[in-house]
Amino acid sequence: MGIYDIILKRRAEGKKLLAVLVDPDKASDEHIASLADIFRSTPPDIILVGGSLVAADTEAVVRKLKSITDVPVVLFPGNGSQVAPSADAMLLLSLISGRNADYLVGQHVNSALQIRQTGLETIPTGYILIDGGSVTSVQYISGTMPIPRTKTDIAVATAVAGEMLGLKMLYLEAGSGASQHVPEEMVRAVRKHVNIPVIVGGGLRDIDSVKNMFKAGADVIVLGTIIEKDPYFLQKLFGFIAN
């Protein structure tokens, strides 16, 4: 069963998924060792690997992660160079909230044949950048303006357009290290108008925020910065996720 099928199955069962985002440039041996310790007792459902600007060898990081855990490793590429054949799948991200053609389809054209040759499962995913209260790496690198926090109607219209274009998932993102997460009412509105899985990430730093985001309709929550600072945050969440 592919990664996308697993997500759909869990959603049909009314279960939520938790993903941990690993930035290859921050994946030191010490950090991976700490993750290995945590994953033995409280593994997430998915490990995402990638970032807006990555200098490290993504393939090497994927191999290290797969050596410490059986949790599926899925690429979360910031550009077409972050292709790692050892991964279990790839979110084929299209930045549909922006107007930069390079991140809508340009990077995809550059890497499509390479990705096809790897045999990776690709999951077309609409990436929707929401204002998180500060300028984030993805905003700067992509040269796109995030959707304002108060413009729920624009977020909904963008999400519906993505679904109508045939994308299989939607990722509402405030950006890594954002000072504010995506508004709950925005997640709730998007969930009401689309039928495909909704992923939410960025700026989630406490248990209540994660719980509320799940209640608002997120199918998958992505944690990144908080895990870098406190890997044991997963243990605090585990009871809620398990239920």
PDB file of C-alpha atoms in Angstrom, residues 15-204:
ATOM      1  CA  LYS A  15      -7.840   8.899  12.409  1.00  0.00           C
ATOM      2  CA  LYS A  16      -5.374  11.770  12.285  1.00  0.00           C
ATOM      3  CA  LEU A  17      -1.730  11.614  11.262  1.00  0.00           C
ATOM      4  CA  LEU A  18       1.331  13.321  12.693  1.00  0.00           C
ATOM      5  CA  ALA A  19       4.384  14.114  10.586  1.00  0.00           C
ATOM      6  CA  VAL A  20       7.816  15.300  11.671  1.00  0.00           C
ATOM      7  CA  LEU A  21       9.735  17.551   9.276  1.00  0.00           C
ATOM      8  CA  VAL A  22      13.497  17.086   9.169  1.00  0.00           C
ATOM      9  CA  ASP A  23      15.593  19.799   7.535  1.00  0.00           C
ATOM     10  CA  PRO A  24      18.636  18.059   5.972  1.00  0.00           C
ATOM     11  CA  ASP A  25      20.878  20.989   6.946  1.00  0.00           C
ATOM     12  CA  LYS A  26      19.924  20.521  10.607  1.00  0.00           C
ATOM     13  CA  ALA A  27      20.043  16.722  10.611  1.00  0.00           C
ATOM     14  CA  SER A  28      23.252  16.305  12.572  1.00  0.00           C
ATOM     15  CA  ASP A  29      24.217  12.870  13.862  1.00  0.00           C
ATOM     16  CA  GLU A  30      23.270  14.099  17.336  1.00  0.00           C
ATOM     17  CA  HIS A  31      19.809  15.203  16.194  1.00  0.00           C
ATOM     18  CA  ILE A  32      19.153  11.953  14.332  1.00  0.00           C
ATOM     19  CA  ALA A  33      20.287   9.978  17.381  1.00  0.00           C
ATOM     20  CA  SER A  34      17.792  11.884  19.540  1.00  0.00           C
ATOM     21  CA  LEU A  35      15.049  11.185  17.002  1.00  0.00           C
ATOM     22  CA  ALA A  36      15.953   7.486  16.997  1.00  0.00           C
ATOM     23  CA  ASP A  37      15.498   7.385  20.763  1.00  0.00           C
ATOM     24  CA  ILE A  38      12.097   9.084  20.579  1.00  0.00           C
ATOM     25  CA  PHE A  39      10.826   7.143  17.571  1.00  0.00           C
ATOM     26  CA  ARG A  40      11.337   3.839  19.385  1.00  0.00           C
ATOM     27  CA  SER A  41       8.576   4.694  21.848  1.00  0.00           C
ATOM     28  CA  THR A  42       6.523   7.379  20.085  1.00  0.00           C
ATOM     29  CA  PRO A  43       6.974   7.188  16.320  1.00  0.00           C
ATOM     30  CA  PRO A  44       5.173   9.690  14.095  1.00  0.00           C
ATOM     31  CA  ASP A  45       3.170   8.435  11.140  1.00  0.00           C
ATOM     32  CA  ILE A  46       5.405  10.086   8.537  1.00  0.00           C
ATOM     33  CA  ILE A  47       8.828  11.704   8.385  1.00  0.00           C
ATOM     34  CA  LEU A  48       9.111  14.565   5.898  1.00  0.00           C
ATOM     35  CA  VAL A  49      12.559  15.564   4.628  1.00  0.00           C
ATOM     36  CA  GLY A  50      13.312  18.835   2.881  1.00  0.00           C
ATOM     37  CA  GLY A  51      13.452  22.617   3.118  1.00  0.00           C
ATOM     38  CA  SER A  52      13.374  25.849   1.153  1.00  0.00           C
ATOM     39  CA  LEU A  53      17.164  26.072   0.897  1.00  0.00           C
ATOM     40  CA  VAL A  54      19.161  22.878   1.417  1.00  0.00           C
ATOM     41  CA  ALA A  55      22.920  22.419   1.053  1.00  0.00           C
ATOM     42  CA  ALA A  56      23.197  18.977   2.661  1.00  0.00           C
ATOM     43  CA  ASP A  57      22.945  15.672   0.804  1.00  0.00           C
ATOM     44  CA  THR A  58      19.236  14.839   1.041  1.00  0.00           C
ATOM     45  CA  GLU A  59      19.794  11.233  -0.020  1.00  0.00           C
ATOM     46  CA  ALA A  60      22.317  10.708   2.775  1.00  0.00           C
ATOM     47  CA  VAL A  61      19.896  12.103   5.357  1.00  0.00           C
ATOM     48  CA  VAL A  62      17.082   9.887   4.063  1.00  0.00           C
ATOM     49  CA  ARG A  63      19.334   6.824   4.348  1.00  0.00           C
ATOM     50  CA  LYS A  64      20.265   7.720   7.939  1.00  0.00           C
ATOM     51  CA  LEU A  65      16.620   8.125   8.910  1.00  0.00           C
ATOM     52  CA  LYS A  66      15.645   4.835   7.295  1.00  0.00           C
ATOM     53  CA  SER A  67      18.418   3.131   9.239  1.00  0.00           C
ATOM     54  CA  ILE A  68      16.927   4.179  12.594  1.00  0.00           C
ATOM     55  CA  THR A  69      13.206   3.671  12.026  1.00  0.00           C
ATOM     56  CA  ASP A  70      10.554   1.944   9.927  1.00  0.00           C
ATOM     57  CA  VAL A  71       8.475   5.147   9.732  1.00  0.00           C
ATOM     58  CA  PRO A  72       7.896   6.084   6.056  1.00  0.00           C
ATOM     59  CA  VAL A  73      10.227   8.824   4.826  1.00  0.00           C
ATOM     60  CA  VAL A  74       8.596  11.242   2.381  1.00  0.00           C
ATOM     61  CA  LEU A  75      10.371  14.006   0.491  1.00  0.00           C
ATOM     62  CA  PHE A  76       9.176  17.577   1.049  1.00  0.00           C
ATOM     63  CA  PRO A  77      11.325  19.281  -1.594  1.00  0.00           C
ATOM     64  CA  GLY A  78      11.915  23.010  -1.755  1.00  0.00           C
ATOM     65  CA  ASN A  79      13.158  22.658  -5.339  1.00  0.00           C
ATOM     66  CA  GLY A  80      13.842  20.093  -8.027  1.00  0.00           C
ATOM     67  CA  SER A  81      17.306  19.233  -6.744  1.00  0.00           C
ATOM     68  CA  GLN A  82      16.039  17.607  -3.549  1.00  0.00           C
ATOM     69  CA  VAL A  83      15.361  14.181  -5.052  1.00  0.00           C
ATOM     70  CA  ALA A  84      16.373  11.146  -2.984  1.00  0.00           C
ATOM     71  CA  PRO A  85      15.719   7.705  -4.532  1.00  0.00           C
ATOM     72  CA  SER A  86      15.817   5.969  -1.138  1.00  0.00           C
ATOM     73  CA  ALA A  87      12.717   7.811   0.088  1.00  0.00           C
ATOM     74  CA  ASP A  88       9.349   6.071   0.209  1.00  0.00           C
ATOM     75  CA  ALA A  89       7.450   8.838  -1.586  1.00  0.00           C
ATOM     76  CA  MET A  90       7.540  12.506  -2.547  1.00  0.00           C
ATOM     77  CA  LEU A  91       5.097  15.342  -2.083  1.00  0.00           C
ATOM     78  CA  LEU A  92       5.176  16.895  -5.542  1.00  0.00           C
ATOM     79  CA  LEU A  93       4.563  20.430  -4.342  1.00  0.00           C
ATOM     80  CA  SER A  94       3.043  23.159  -6.452  1.00  0.00           C
ATOM     81  CA  LEU A  95       2.943  26.593  -4.813  1.00  0.00           C
ATOM     82  CA  ILE A  96      -0.591  27.409  -5.942  1.00  0.00           C
ATOM     83  CA  SER A  97      -0.988  30.418  -3.644  1.00  0.00           C
ATOM     84  CA  GLY A  98       1.799  32.255  -5.467  1.00  0.00           C
ATOM     85  CA  ARG A  99       2.296  33.564  -8.982  1.00  0.00           C
ATOM     86  CA  ASN A 100       5.870  32.418  -9.518  1.00  0.00           C
ATOM     87  CA  ALA A 101       5.720  29.991 -12.450  1.00  0.00           C
ATOM     88  CA  ASP A 102       8.985  28.365 -11.360  1.00  0.00           C
ATOM     89  CA  TYR A 103       7.323  27.019  -8.204  1.00  0.00           C
ATOM     90  CA  LEU A 104       4.017  26.298  -9.921  1.00  0.00           C
ATOM     91  CA  VAL A 105       5.520  24.021 -12.571  1.00  0.00           C
ATOM     92  CA  GLY A 106       9.052  25.077 -13.561  1.00  0.00           C
ATOM     93  CA  GLN A 107      10.916  23.050 -10.947  1.00  0.00           C
ATOM     94  CA  HIS A 108       8.712  20.073 -11.800  1.00  0.00           C
ATOM     95  CA  VAL A 109       9.669  20.202 -15.479  1.00  0.00           C
ATOM     96  CA  ASN A 110      13.362  20.284 -14.560  1.00  0.00           C
ATOM     97  CA  SER A 111      13.150  17.208 -12.336  1.00  0.00           C
ATOM     98  CA  ALA A 112      10.264  15.170 -13.791  1.00  0.00           C
ATOM     99  CA  LEU A 113      12.316  12.652 -15.756  1.00  0.00           C
ATOM    100  CA  GLN A 114      14.736  12.140 -12.873  1.00  0.00           C
ATOM    101  CA  ILE A 115      11.851  11.541 -10.483  1.00  0.00           C
ATOM    102  CA  ARG A 116      10.178   9.131 -12.903  1.00  0.00           C
ATOM    103  CA  GLN A 117      13.416   7.135 -13.192  1.00  0.00           C
ATOM    104  CA  THR A 118      13.645   6.703  -9.410  1.00  0.00           C
ATOM    105  CA  GLY A 119      10.223   5.026  -9.273  1.00  0.00           C
ATOM    106  CA  LEU A 120       9.238   7.209  -6.320  1.00  0.00           C
ATOM    107  CA  GLU A 121       5.564   7.451  -5.450  1.00  0.00           C
ATOM    108  CA  THR A 122       4.639  11.056  -6.196  1.00  0.00           C
ATOM    109  CA  ILE A 123       1.714  12.763  -4.481  1.00  0.00           C
ATOM    110  CA  PRO A 124       0.658  15.983  -6.260  1.00  0.00           C
ATOM    111  CA  THR A 125       0.151  18.481  -3.447  1.00  0.00           C
ATOM    112  CA  GLY A 126      -1.088  22.049  -3.566  1.00  0.00           C
ATOM    113  CA  TYR A 127       1.144  24.186  -1.360  1.00  0.00           C
ATOM    114  CA  ILE A 128      -0.709  27.199   0.048  1.00  0.00           C
ATOM    115  CA  LEU A 129       1.409  29.728   1.923  1.00  0.00           C
ATOM    116  CA  ILE A 130      -0.420  31.639   4.669  1.00  0.00           C
ATOM    117  CA  ASP A 131       0.914  34.715   6.458  1.00  0.00           C
ATOM    118  CA  GLY A 132       2.464  33.483   9.704  1.00  0.00           C
ATOM    119  CA  GLY A 133       3.310  36.895  11.116  1.00  0.00           C
ATOM    120  CA  SER A 134       6.906  36.989   9.883  1.00  0.00           C
ATOM    121  CA  VAL A 135       8.860  36.627   6.645  1.00  0.00           C
ATOM    122  CA  THR A 136       9.728  32.944   6.256  1.00  0.00           C
ATOM    123  CA  SER A 137      12.333  31.168   4.137  1.00  0.00           C
ATOM    124  CA  VAL A 138       9.780  29.834   1.667  1.00  0.00           C
ATOM    125  CA  GLN A 139       8.358  33.326   1.135  1.00  0.00           C
ATOM    126  CA  TYR A 140      11.787  34.824   0.511  1.00  0.00           C
ATOM    127  CA  ILE A 141      13.151  32.001  -1.669  1.00  0.00           C
ATOM    128  CA  SER A 142      10.000  31.601  -3.773  1.00  0.00           C
ATOM    129  CA  GLY A 143       9.406  35.332  -4.132  1.00  0.00           C
ATOM    130  CA  THR A 144       5.694  34.898  -3.470  1.00  0.00           C
ATOM    131  CA  MET A 145       3.285  36.756  -1.229  1.00  0.00           C
ATOM    132  CA  PRO A 146       1.472  34.638   1.389  1.00  0.00           C
ATOM    133  CA  ILE A 147      -2.297  34.797   1.642  1.00  0.00           C
ATOM    134  CA  PRO A 148      -3.222  37.274   4.410  1.00  0.00           C
ATOM    135  CA  ARG A 149      -4.493  35.670   7.608  1.00  0.00           C
ATOM    136  CA  THR A 150      -7.795  37.512   7.324  1.00  0.00           C
ATOM    137  CA  LYS A 151      -8.483  36.434   3.730  1.00  0.00           C
ATOM    138  CA  THR A 152     -10.140  33.080   4.364  1.00  0.00           C
ATOM    139  CA  ASP A 153     -12.136  33.420   1.154  1.00  0.00           C
ATOM    140  CA  ILE A 154      -8.946  33.562  -0.920  1.00  0.00           C
ATOM    141  CA  ALA A 155      -7.549  30.501   0.867  1.00  0.00           C
ATOM    142  CA  VAL A 156     -10.763  28.574   0.221  1.00  0.00           C
ATOM    143  CA  ALA A 157     -10.901  29.563  -3.450  1.00  0.00           C
ATOM    144  CA  THR A 158      -7.237  28.593  -3.883  1.00  0.00           C
ATOM    145  CA  ALA A 159      -7.823  25.224  -2.212  1.00  0.00           C
ATOM    146  CA  VAL A 160     -10.897  24.477  -4.321  1.00  0.00           C
ATOM    147  CA  ALA A 161      -8.990  25.424  -7.489  1.00  0.00           C
ATOM    148  CA  GLY A 162      -6.226  23.030  -6.496  1.00  0.00           C
ATOM    149  CA  GLU A 163      -8.683  20.192  -5.994  1.00  0.00           C
ATOM    150  CA  MET A 164     -10.396  20.935  -9.328  1.00  0.00           C
ATOM    151  CA  LEU A 165      -6.994  20.854 -11.054  1.00  0.00           C
ATOM    152  CA  GLY A 166      -6.539  17.287  -9.827  1.00  0.00           C
ATOM    153  CA  LEU A 167      -4.155  17.762  -6.905  1.00  0.00           C
ATOM    154  CA  LYS A 168      -4.426  14.950  -4.365  1.00  0.00           C
ATOM    155  CA  MET A 169      -3.649  16.875  -1.154  1.00  0.00           C
ATOM    156  CA  LEU A 170      -3.479  20.445   0.112  1.00  0.00           C
ATOM    157  CA  TYR A 171      -0.798  21.790   2.437  1.00  0.00           C
ATOM    158  CA  LEU A 172      -1.671  24.953   4.373  1.00  0.00           C
ATOM    159  CA  GLU A 173       1.660  26.316   5.562  1.00  0.00           C
ATOM    160  CA  ALA A 174       2.551  29.291   7.741  1.00  0.00           C
ATOM    161  CA  GLY A 175       6.246  28.628   7.127  1.00  0.00           C
ATOM    162  CA  SER A 176       9.001  27.090   9.197  1.00  0.00           C
ATOM    163  CA  GLY A 177       9.520  29.067  12.392  1.00  0.00           C
ATOM    164  CA  ALA A 178       6.448  31.232  11.788  1.00  0.00           C
ATOM    165  CA  SER A 179       5.404  33.329  14.766  1.00  0.00           C
ATOM    166  CA  GLN A 180       1.743  32.364  14.207  1.00  0.00           C
ATOM    167  CA  HIS A 181       0.158  29.194  12.863  1.00  0.00           C
ATOM    168  CA  VAL A 182      -2.532  29.034  10.182  1.00  0.00           C
ATOM    169  CA  PRO A 183      -5.806  30.376  11.655  1.00  0.00           C
ATOM    170  CA  GLU A 184      -8.154  27.630  12.814  1.00  0.00           C
ATOM    171  CA  GLU A 185     -11.121  29.242  11.079  1.00  0.00           C
ATOM    172  CA  MET A 186      -9.220  29.138   7.781  1.00  0.00           C
ATOM    173  CA  VAL A 187      -8.482  25.426   8.193  1.00  0.00           C
ATOM    174  CA  ARG A 188     -12.132  24.825   9.097  1.00  0.00           C
ATOM    175  CA  ALA A 189     -13.356  26.686   6.018  1.00  0.00           C
ATOM    176  CA  VAL A 190     -10.985  24.887   3.649  1.00  0.00           C
ATOM    177  CA  ARG A 191     -11.943  21.531   5.134  1.00  0.00           C
ATOM    178  CA  LYS A 192     -15.616  22.338   4.550  1.00  0.00           C
ATOM    179  CA  HIS A 193     -15.109  23.042   0.843  1.00  0.00           C
ATOM    180  CA  VAL A 194     -12.687  20.300  -0.282  1.00  0.00           C
ATOM    181  CA  ASN A 195     -12.748  16.519  -0.183  1.00  0.00           C
ATOM    182  CA  ILE A 196      -9.036  15.747  -0.384  1.00  0.00           C
ATOM    183  CA  PRO A 197      -6.689  15.443   2.630  1.00  0.00           C
ATOM    184  CA  VAL A 198      -5.573  18.693   4.259  1.00  0.00           C
ATOM    185  CA  ILE A 199      -2.102  19.058   5.789  1.00  0.00           C
ATOM    186  CA  VAL A 200      -1.277  21.938   8.147  1.00  0.00           C
ATOM    187  CA  GLY A 201       2.153  23.059   9.339  1.00  0.00           C
ATOM    188  CA  GLY A 202       4.167  25.997  10.614  1.00  0.00           C
ATOM    189  CA  GLY A 203       4.100  27.824  13.943  1.00  0.00           C
ATOM    190  CA  LEU A 204       2.613  24.970  15.986  1.00  0.00           C
TER     191      LEU A 204
END
